[in-house]
Short mmCIF file of C-alpha atoms and ligand atoms in Angstrom, two decimals:
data_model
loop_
_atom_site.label_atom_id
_atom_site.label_comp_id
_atom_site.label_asym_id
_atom_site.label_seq_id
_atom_site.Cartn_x
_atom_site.Cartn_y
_atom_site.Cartn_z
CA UNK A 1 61.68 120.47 151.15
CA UNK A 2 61.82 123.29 154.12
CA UNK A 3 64.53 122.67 156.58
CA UNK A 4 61.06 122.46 159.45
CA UNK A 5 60.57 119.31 158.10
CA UNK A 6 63.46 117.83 159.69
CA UNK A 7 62.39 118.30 163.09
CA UNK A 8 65.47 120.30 163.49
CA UNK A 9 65.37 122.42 167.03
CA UNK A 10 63.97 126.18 166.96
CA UNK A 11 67.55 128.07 167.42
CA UNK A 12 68.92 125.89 165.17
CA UNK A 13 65.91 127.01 162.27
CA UNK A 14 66.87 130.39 163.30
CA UNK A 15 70.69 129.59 162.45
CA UNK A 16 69.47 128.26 158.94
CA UNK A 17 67.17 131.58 157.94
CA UNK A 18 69.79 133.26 159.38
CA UNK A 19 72.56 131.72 156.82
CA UNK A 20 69.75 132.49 154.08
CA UNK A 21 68.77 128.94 153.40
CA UNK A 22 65.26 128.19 152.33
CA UNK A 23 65.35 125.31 150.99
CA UNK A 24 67.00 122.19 151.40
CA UNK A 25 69.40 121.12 148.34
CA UNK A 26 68.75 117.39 147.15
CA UNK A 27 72.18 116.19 148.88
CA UNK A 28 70.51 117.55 151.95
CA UNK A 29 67.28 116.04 151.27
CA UNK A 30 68.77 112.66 150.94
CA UNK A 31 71.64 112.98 153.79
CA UNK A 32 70.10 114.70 156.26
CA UNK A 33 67.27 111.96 157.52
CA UNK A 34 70.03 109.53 157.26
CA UNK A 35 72.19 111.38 159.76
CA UNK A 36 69.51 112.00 161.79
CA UNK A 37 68.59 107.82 161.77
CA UNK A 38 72.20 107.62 163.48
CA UNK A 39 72.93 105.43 159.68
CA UNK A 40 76.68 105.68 158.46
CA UNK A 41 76.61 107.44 154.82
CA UNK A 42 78.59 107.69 152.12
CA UNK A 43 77.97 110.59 150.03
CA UNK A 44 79.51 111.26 146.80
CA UNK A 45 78.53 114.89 146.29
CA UNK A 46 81.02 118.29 144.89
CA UNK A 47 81.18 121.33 146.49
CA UNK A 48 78.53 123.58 145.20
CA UNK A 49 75.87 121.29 146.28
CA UNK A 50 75.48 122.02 149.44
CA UNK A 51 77.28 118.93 150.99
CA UNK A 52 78.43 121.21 154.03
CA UNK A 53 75.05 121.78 155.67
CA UNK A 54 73.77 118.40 154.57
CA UNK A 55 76.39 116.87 157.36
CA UNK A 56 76.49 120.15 159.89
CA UNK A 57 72.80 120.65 160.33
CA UNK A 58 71.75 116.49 161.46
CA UNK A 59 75.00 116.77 163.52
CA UNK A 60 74.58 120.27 165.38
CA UNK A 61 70.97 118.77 166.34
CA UNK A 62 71.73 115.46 167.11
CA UNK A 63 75.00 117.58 169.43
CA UNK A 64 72.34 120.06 171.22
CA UNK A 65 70.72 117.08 172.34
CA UNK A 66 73.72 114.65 174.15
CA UNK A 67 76.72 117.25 174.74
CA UNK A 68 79.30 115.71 176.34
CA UNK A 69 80.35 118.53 178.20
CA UNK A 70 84.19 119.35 177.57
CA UNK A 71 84.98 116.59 175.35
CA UNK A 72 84.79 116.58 171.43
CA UNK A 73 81.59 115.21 170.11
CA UNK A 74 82.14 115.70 166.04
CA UNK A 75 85.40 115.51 163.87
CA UNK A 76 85.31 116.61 160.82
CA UNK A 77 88.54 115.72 158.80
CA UNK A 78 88.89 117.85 155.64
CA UNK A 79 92.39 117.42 153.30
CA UNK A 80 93.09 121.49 153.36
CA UNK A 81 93.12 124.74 155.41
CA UNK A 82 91.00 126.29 153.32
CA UNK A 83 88.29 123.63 153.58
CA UNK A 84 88.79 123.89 157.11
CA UNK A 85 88.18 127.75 157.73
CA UNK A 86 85.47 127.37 155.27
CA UNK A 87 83.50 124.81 157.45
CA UNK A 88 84.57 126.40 160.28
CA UNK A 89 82.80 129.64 159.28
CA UNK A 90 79.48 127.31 158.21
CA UNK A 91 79.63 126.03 161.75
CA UNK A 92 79.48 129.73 163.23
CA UNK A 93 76.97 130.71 160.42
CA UNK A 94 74.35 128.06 161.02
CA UNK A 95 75.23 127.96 164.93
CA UNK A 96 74.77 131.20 165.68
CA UNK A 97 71.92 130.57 168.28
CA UNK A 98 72.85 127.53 170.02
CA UNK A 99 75.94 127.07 172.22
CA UNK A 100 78.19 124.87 170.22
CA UNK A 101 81.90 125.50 169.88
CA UNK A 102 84.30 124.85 167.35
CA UNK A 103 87.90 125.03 166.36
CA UNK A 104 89.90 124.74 162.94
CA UNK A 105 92.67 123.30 162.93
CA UNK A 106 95.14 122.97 160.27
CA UNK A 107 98.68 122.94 158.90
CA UNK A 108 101.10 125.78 158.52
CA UNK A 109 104.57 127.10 159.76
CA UNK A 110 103.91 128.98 162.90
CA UNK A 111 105.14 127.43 166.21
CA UNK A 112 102.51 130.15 167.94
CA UNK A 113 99.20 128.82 166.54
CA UNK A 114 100.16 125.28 167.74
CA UNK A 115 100.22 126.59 170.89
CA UNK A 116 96.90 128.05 170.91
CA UNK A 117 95.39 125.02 168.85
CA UNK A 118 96.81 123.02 171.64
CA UNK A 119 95.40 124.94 174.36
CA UNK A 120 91.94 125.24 172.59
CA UNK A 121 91.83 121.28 172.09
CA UNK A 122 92.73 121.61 175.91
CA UNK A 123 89.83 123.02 177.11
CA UNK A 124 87.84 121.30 174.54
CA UNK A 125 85.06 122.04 171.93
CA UNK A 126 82.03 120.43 170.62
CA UNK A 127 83.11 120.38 166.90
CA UNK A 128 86.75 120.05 165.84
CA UNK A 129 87.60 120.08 161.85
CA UNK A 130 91.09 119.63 161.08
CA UNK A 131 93.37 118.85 158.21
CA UNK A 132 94.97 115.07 158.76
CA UNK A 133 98.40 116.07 159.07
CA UNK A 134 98.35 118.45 161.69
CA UNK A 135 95.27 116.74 163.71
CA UNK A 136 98.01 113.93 163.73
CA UNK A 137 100.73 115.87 165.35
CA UNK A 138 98.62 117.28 168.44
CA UNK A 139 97.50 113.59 168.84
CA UNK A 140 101.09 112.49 169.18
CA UNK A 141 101.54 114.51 172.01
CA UNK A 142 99.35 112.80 174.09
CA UNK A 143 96.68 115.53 175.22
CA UNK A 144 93.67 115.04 172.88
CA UNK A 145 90.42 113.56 174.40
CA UNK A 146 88.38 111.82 171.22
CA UNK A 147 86.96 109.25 173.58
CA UNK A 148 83.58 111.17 173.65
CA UNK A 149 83.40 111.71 169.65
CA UNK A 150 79.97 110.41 168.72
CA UNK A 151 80.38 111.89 164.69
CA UNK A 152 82.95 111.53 162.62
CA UNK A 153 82.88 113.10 158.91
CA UNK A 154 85.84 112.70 156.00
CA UNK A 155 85.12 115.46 153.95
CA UNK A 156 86.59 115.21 150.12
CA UNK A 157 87.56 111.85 150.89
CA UNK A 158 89.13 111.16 147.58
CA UNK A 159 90.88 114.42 147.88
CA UNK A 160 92.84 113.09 151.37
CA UNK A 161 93.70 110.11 149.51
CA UNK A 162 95.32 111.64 146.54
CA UNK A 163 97.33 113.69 149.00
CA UNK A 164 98.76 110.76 150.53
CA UNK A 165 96.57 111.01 153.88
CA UNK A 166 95.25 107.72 154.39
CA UNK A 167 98.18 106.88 157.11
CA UNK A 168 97.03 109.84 159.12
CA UNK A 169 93.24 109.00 158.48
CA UNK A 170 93.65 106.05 159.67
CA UNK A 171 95.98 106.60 162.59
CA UNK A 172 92.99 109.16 163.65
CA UNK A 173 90.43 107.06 163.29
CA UNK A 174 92.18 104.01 165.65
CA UNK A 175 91.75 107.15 168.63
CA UNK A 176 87.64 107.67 168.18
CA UNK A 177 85.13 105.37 169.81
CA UNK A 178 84.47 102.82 167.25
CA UNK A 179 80.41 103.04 167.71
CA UNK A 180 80.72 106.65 166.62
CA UNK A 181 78.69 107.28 163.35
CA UNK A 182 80.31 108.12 160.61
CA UNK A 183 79.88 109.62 157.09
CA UNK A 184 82.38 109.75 154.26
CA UNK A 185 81.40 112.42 151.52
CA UNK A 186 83.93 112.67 148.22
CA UNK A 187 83.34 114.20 144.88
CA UNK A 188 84.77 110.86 143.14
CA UNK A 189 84.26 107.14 144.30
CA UNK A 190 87.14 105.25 142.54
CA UNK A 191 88.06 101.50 144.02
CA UNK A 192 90.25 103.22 146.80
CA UNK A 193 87.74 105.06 148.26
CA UNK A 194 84.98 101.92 148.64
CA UNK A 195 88.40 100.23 149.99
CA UNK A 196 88.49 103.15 152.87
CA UNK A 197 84.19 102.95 152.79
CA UNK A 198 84.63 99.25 153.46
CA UNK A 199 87.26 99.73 156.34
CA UNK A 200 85.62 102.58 158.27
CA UNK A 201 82.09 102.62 158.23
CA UNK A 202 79.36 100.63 158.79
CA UNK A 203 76.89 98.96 157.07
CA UNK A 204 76.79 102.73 155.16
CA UNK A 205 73.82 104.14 153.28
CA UNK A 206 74.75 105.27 149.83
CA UNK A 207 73.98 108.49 148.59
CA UNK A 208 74.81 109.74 145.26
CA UNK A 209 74.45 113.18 143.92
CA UNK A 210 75.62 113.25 139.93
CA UNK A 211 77.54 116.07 138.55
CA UNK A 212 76.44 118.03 135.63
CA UNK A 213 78.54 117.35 132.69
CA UNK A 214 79.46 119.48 130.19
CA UNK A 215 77.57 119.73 127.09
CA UNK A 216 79.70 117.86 124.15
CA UNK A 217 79.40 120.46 121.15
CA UNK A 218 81.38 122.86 123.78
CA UNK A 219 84.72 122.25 122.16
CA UNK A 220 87.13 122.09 125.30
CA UNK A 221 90.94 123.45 125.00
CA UNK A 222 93.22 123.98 127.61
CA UNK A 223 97.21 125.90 127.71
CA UNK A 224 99.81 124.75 129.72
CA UNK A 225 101.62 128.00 131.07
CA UNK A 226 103.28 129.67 133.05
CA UNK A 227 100.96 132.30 135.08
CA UNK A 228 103.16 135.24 133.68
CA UNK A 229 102.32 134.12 130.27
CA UNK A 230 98.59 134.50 130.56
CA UNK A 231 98.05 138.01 129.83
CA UNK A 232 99.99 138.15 126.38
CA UNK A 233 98.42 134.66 125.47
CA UNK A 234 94.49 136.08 126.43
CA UNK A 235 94.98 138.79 123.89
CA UNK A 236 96.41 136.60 121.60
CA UNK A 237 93.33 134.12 121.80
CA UNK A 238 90.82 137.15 121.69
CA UNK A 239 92.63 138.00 118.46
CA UNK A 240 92.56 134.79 116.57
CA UNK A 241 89.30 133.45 117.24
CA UNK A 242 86.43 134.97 115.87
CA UNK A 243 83.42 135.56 118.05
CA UNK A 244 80.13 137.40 118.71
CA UNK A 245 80.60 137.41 122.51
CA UNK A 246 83.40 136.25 124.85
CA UNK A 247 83.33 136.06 128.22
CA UNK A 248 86.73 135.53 129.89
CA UNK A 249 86.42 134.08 133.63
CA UNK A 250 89.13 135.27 136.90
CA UNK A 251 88.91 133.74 140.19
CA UNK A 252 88.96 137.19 142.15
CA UNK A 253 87.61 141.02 141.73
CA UNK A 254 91.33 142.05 141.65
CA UNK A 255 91.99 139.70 138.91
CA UNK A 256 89.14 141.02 136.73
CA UNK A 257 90.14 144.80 137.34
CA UNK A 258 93.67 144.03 136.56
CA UNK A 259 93.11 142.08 133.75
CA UNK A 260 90.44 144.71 132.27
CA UNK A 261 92.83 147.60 132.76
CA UNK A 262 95.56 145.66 131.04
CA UNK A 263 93.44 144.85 128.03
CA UNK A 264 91.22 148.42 127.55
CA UNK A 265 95.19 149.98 127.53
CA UNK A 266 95.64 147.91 124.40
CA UNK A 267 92.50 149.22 122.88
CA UNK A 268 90.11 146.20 123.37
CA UNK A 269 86.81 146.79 123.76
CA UNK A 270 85.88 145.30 127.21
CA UNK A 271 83.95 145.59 130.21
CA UNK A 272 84.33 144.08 133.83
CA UNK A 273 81.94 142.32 135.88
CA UNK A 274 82.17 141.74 139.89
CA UNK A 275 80.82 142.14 142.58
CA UNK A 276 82.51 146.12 143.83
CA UNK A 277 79.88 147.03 140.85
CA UNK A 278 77.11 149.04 141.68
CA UNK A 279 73.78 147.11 140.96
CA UNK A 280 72.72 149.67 138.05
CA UNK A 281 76.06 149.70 136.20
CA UNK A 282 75.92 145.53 136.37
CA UNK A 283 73.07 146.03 134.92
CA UNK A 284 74.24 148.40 132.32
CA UNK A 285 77.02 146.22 131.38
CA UNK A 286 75.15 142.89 131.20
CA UNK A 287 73.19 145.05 128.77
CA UNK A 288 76.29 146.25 126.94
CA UNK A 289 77.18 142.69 126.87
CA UNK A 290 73.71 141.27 125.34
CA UNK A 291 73.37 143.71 122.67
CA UNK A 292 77.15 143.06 121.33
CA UNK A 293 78.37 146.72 122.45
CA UNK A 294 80.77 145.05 124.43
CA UNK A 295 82.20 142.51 122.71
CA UNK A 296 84.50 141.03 125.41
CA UNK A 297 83.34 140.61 129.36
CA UNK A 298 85.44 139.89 131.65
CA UNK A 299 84.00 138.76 135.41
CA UNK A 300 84.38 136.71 138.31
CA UNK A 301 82.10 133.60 139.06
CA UNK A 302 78.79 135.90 139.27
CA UNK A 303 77.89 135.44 136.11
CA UNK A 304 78.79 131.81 136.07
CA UNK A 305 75.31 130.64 136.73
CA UNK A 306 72.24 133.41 135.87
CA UNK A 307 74.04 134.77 132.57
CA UNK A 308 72.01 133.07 128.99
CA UNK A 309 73.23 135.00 126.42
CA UNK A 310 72.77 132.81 122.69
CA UNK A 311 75.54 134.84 121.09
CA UNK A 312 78.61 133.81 123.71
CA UNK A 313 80.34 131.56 121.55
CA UNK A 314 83.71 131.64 123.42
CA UNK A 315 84.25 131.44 127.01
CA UNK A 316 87.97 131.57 128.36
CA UNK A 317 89.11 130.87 132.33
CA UNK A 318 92.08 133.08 132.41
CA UNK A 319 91.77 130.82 135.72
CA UNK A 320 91.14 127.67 136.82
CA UNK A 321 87.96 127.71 138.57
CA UNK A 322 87.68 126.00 142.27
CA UNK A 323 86.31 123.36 140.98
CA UNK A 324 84.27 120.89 138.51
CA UNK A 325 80.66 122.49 139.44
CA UNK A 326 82.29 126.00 138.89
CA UNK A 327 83.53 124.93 135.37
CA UNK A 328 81.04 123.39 134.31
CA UNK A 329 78.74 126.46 135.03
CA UNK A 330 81.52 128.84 133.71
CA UNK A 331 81.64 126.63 129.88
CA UNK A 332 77.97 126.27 129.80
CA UNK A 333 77.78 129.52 129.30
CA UNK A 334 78.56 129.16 125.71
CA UNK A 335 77.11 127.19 123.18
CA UNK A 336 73.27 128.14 124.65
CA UNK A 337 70.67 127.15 122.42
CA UNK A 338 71.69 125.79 119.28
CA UNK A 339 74.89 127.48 119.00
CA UNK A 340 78.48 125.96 119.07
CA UNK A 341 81.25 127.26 120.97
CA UNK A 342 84.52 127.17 122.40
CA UNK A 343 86.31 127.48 126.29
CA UNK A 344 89.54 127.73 126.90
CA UNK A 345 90.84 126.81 130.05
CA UNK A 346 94.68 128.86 130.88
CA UNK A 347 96.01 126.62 133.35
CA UNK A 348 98.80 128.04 135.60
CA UNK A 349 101.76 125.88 137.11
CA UNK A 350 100.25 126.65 140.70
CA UNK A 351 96.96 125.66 138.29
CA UNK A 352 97.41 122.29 137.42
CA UNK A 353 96.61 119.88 140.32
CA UNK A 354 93.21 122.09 140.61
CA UNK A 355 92.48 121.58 136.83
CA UNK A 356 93.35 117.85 136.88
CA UNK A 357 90.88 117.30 139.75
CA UNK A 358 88.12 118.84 136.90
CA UNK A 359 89.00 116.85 134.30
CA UNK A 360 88.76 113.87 136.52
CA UNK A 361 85.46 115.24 137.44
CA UNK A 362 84.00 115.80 134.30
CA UNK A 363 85.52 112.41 133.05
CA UNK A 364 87.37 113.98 129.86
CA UNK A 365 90.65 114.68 129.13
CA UNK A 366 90.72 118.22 128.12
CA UNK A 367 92.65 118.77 124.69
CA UNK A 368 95.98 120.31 125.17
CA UNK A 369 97.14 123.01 123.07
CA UNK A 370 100.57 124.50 122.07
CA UNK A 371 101.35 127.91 122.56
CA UNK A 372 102.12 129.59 119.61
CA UNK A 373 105.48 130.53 118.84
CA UNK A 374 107.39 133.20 120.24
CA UNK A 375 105.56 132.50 123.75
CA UNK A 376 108.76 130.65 125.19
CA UNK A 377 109.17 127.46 127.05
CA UNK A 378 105.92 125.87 128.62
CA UNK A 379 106.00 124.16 131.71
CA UNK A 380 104.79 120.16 131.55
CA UNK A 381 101.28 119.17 132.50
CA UNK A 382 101.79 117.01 135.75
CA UNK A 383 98.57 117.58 137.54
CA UNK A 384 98.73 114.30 139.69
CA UNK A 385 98.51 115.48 143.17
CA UNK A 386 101.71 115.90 145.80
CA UNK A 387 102.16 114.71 149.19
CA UNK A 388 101.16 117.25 151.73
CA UNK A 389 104.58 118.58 153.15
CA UNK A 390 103.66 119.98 156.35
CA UNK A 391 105.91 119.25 159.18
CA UNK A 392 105.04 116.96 161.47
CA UNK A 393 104.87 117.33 165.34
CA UNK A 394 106.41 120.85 165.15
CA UNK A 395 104.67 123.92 165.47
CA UNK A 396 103.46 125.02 162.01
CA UNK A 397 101.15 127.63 161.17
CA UNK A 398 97.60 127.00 161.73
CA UNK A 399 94.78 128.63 163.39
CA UNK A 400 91.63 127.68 166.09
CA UNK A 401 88.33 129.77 165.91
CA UNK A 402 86.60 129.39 169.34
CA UNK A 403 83.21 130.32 168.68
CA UNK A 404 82.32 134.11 169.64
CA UNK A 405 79.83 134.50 171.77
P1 AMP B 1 78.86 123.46 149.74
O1 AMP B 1 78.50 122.51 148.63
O2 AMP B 1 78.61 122.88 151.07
O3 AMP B 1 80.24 124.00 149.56
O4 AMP B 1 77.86 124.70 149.64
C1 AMP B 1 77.84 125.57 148.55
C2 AMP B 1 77.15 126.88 148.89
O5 AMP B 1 75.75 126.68 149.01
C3 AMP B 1 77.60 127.51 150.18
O6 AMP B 1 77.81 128.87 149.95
C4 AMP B 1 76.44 127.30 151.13
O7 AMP B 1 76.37 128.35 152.08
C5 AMP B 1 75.25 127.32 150.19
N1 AMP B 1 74.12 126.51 150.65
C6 AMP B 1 74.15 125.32 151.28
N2 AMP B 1 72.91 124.86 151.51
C7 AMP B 1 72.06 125.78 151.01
C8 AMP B 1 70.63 125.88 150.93
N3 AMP B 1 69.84 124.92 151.40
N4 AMP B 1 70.12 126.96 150.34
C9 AMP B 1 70.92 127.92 149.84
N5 AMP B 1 72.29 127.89 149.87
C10 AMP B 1 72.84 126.84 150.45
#
């Protein structure tokens, strides 16, 4: 489906090419006419899918045509900062031809971006997405306006929840209009979060976008360690298990170089794959790769989704991807066609939270190995989810983006 068929308006369209989008992703299919209705949804959808645009796109529309000049007309509540400058920079992306502003706001340490978050709610903005916590302590202080909100969107719903936001969530809520529409989007949809459906929206449209799961002959391990014990126990793993191809996954460019450097000193045959790469050596490695000259890639999420090599029969995540959709796309790429293979998943103590979140996802418990011996002490797997810590009411470090012009 094209994004014209939405009736969306002209400078908006132009936003959308501009971001690249052709096409609109099934969550967008589905959400979008819903939105645009005035319906409450709930969506359960991951990142990856493009959930993002499926709410921002029927809500920048649907804000072009009733501003409420200098008051807030969408809140989008999102459980970290990260989430938050990420949907902050959609917001600029796809708005880049229409005057709508935005800010982010979101936890931190630094009295000096509460000040400037507080004058930027101040003046007011058309979009405001914020992390619970620190939306909480500006609204304590008496100055925020939410009595023109007309959209309100909990993004990662189940994520808030597991951090222990529903207080806040709920304390935000009590301050919007109560005929504003709303739309609830979360990667899970365990009892708690129909509870929080149930409470919040109303009479919702359900929307349900499945995840991918892993294919079963991929045999699934995961380590427990410590993130300085990764680079002894990768070579070890490359050593003992026998293989055709293996592609080992990092989160960043500077991981891959770093980890390639470390393992060509030790007189492995690798190769590294990102991004810096010139398009005609990527191409010369991929080939390198294929024809079992290089025995051992190592690359960032690029090749998580195009690569279909048969002969990659091991697949290790020196880290944890983001999330579920990312792992799933990083294991599949082993055990194509009718071979078998093997991913590994090294799971960091910063790590674990992010990997229980997948295994959740993918609805397995992924077998947990023990590091051989003469690796040390391992830390214990407690990947249940802590209490955001932020302090409350004080300044803490955050940021606002108003929109450039
Ligand atoms: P999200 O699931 O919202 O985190 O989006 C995942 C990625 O898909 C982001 O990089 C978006 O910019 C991108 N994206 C979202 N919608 C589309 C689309 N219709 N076509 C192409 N890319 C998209």
């Amino acid at each position: 489906m094209r994004f014209s068929d939405f009736g969306f308006h002209d400078s908006l369209l132009e936003g959308i090419s501009f971001s690249g989008y052709e096409n609109a992703t099934p969550v967008q299919e589905q959400v979008i006419p819903l939105v645009l209705q005035g319906k409450d949804v709930i969506a359960s959808a991951q990142t990856g899918t493009g959930k993002t645009a499926a709410f921002l796109l029927p809500l920048l529309h649907q804000l072009l045509e009733k501003k409420h000049e200098g008051k807030v007309g969408a809140l989008i509540i999102v459980p970290t900062r990260e989430l938050a400058i990420q949907i902050a920079q959609h917001i600029e992306g796809l708005s880049y031809f229409i005057e709508i502003s935005s800010i982010a706001i979101y936890g931190g340490n630094d009295g000096q971006n509460f000040v400037a978050e507080k004058k930027a709610l101040q003046m007011g903005a058309d979009i405001i997405v914020c992390t619970p916590g620190r939306m909480l302590a500006h609204l304590k202080m008496g100055y925020v306006d939410f009595s023109g909100v007309q959209f309100l969107v909990l993004d990662e719903a189940d994520r808030m929840l597991d951090m222990g936001f529903q207080d806040d969530i709920q304390f935000i809520i009590a301050h919007i209009p109560k005929k504003c529409q709303r739309l609830l989007f979360s990667a899970t949809m365990p009892e708690k979060i129909r509870r929080l459906a149930r409470e919040i929206l109303f009479e919702p449209q359900e929307i349900n976008i499945a995840i991918s799961k892993p294919p079963e002959k991929i045999v699934q391990q995961a380590y427990i360690v410590y993130q300085t014990q990764k680079l002894d126990l990768v070579r070890h793993l490359l050593q003992i298990h026998k293989y055709q191809s293996a592609l080992v996954f990092c989160s960043s460019k500077q991981s891959v170089k770093d980890l390639y450097r470390s393992l060509q000193k030790v007189g492995m045959k690798v190769a590294p794959m990102h991004s810096d790469l010139e398009q005609q050596e990527r191409e010369q490695v991929l080939q390198g790769f294929a024809s079992g000259r290089i025995p051992v890639l190592i690359a960032t999420d690029i090749v998580s989704r195009g690569i279909d090599i048969d002969t990659i029969d091991l697949v290790i995540n020196y880290d944890v991807p983001q999330d579920g959709e990312d792992y799933v796309h990083r294991i599949g790429r082993t055990a194509r066609a009718e071979s078998d293979g093997i991913a590994i998943t090294l799971v960091g103590e910063t790590e674990q939270q992010k990997f229980g979140s997948i295994e959740r996802l993918i609805e397995k418990e992924v077998l947990k190995m023990q590091l051989p011996e003469g690796f040390g002490e391992t830390p214990e797997y407690k990947p249940a989810r802590q209490k955001h810590s932020s302090p409350r009411g004080k300044g803490g470090r955050g940021g606002y983006y108003p929109k450039r012009r």
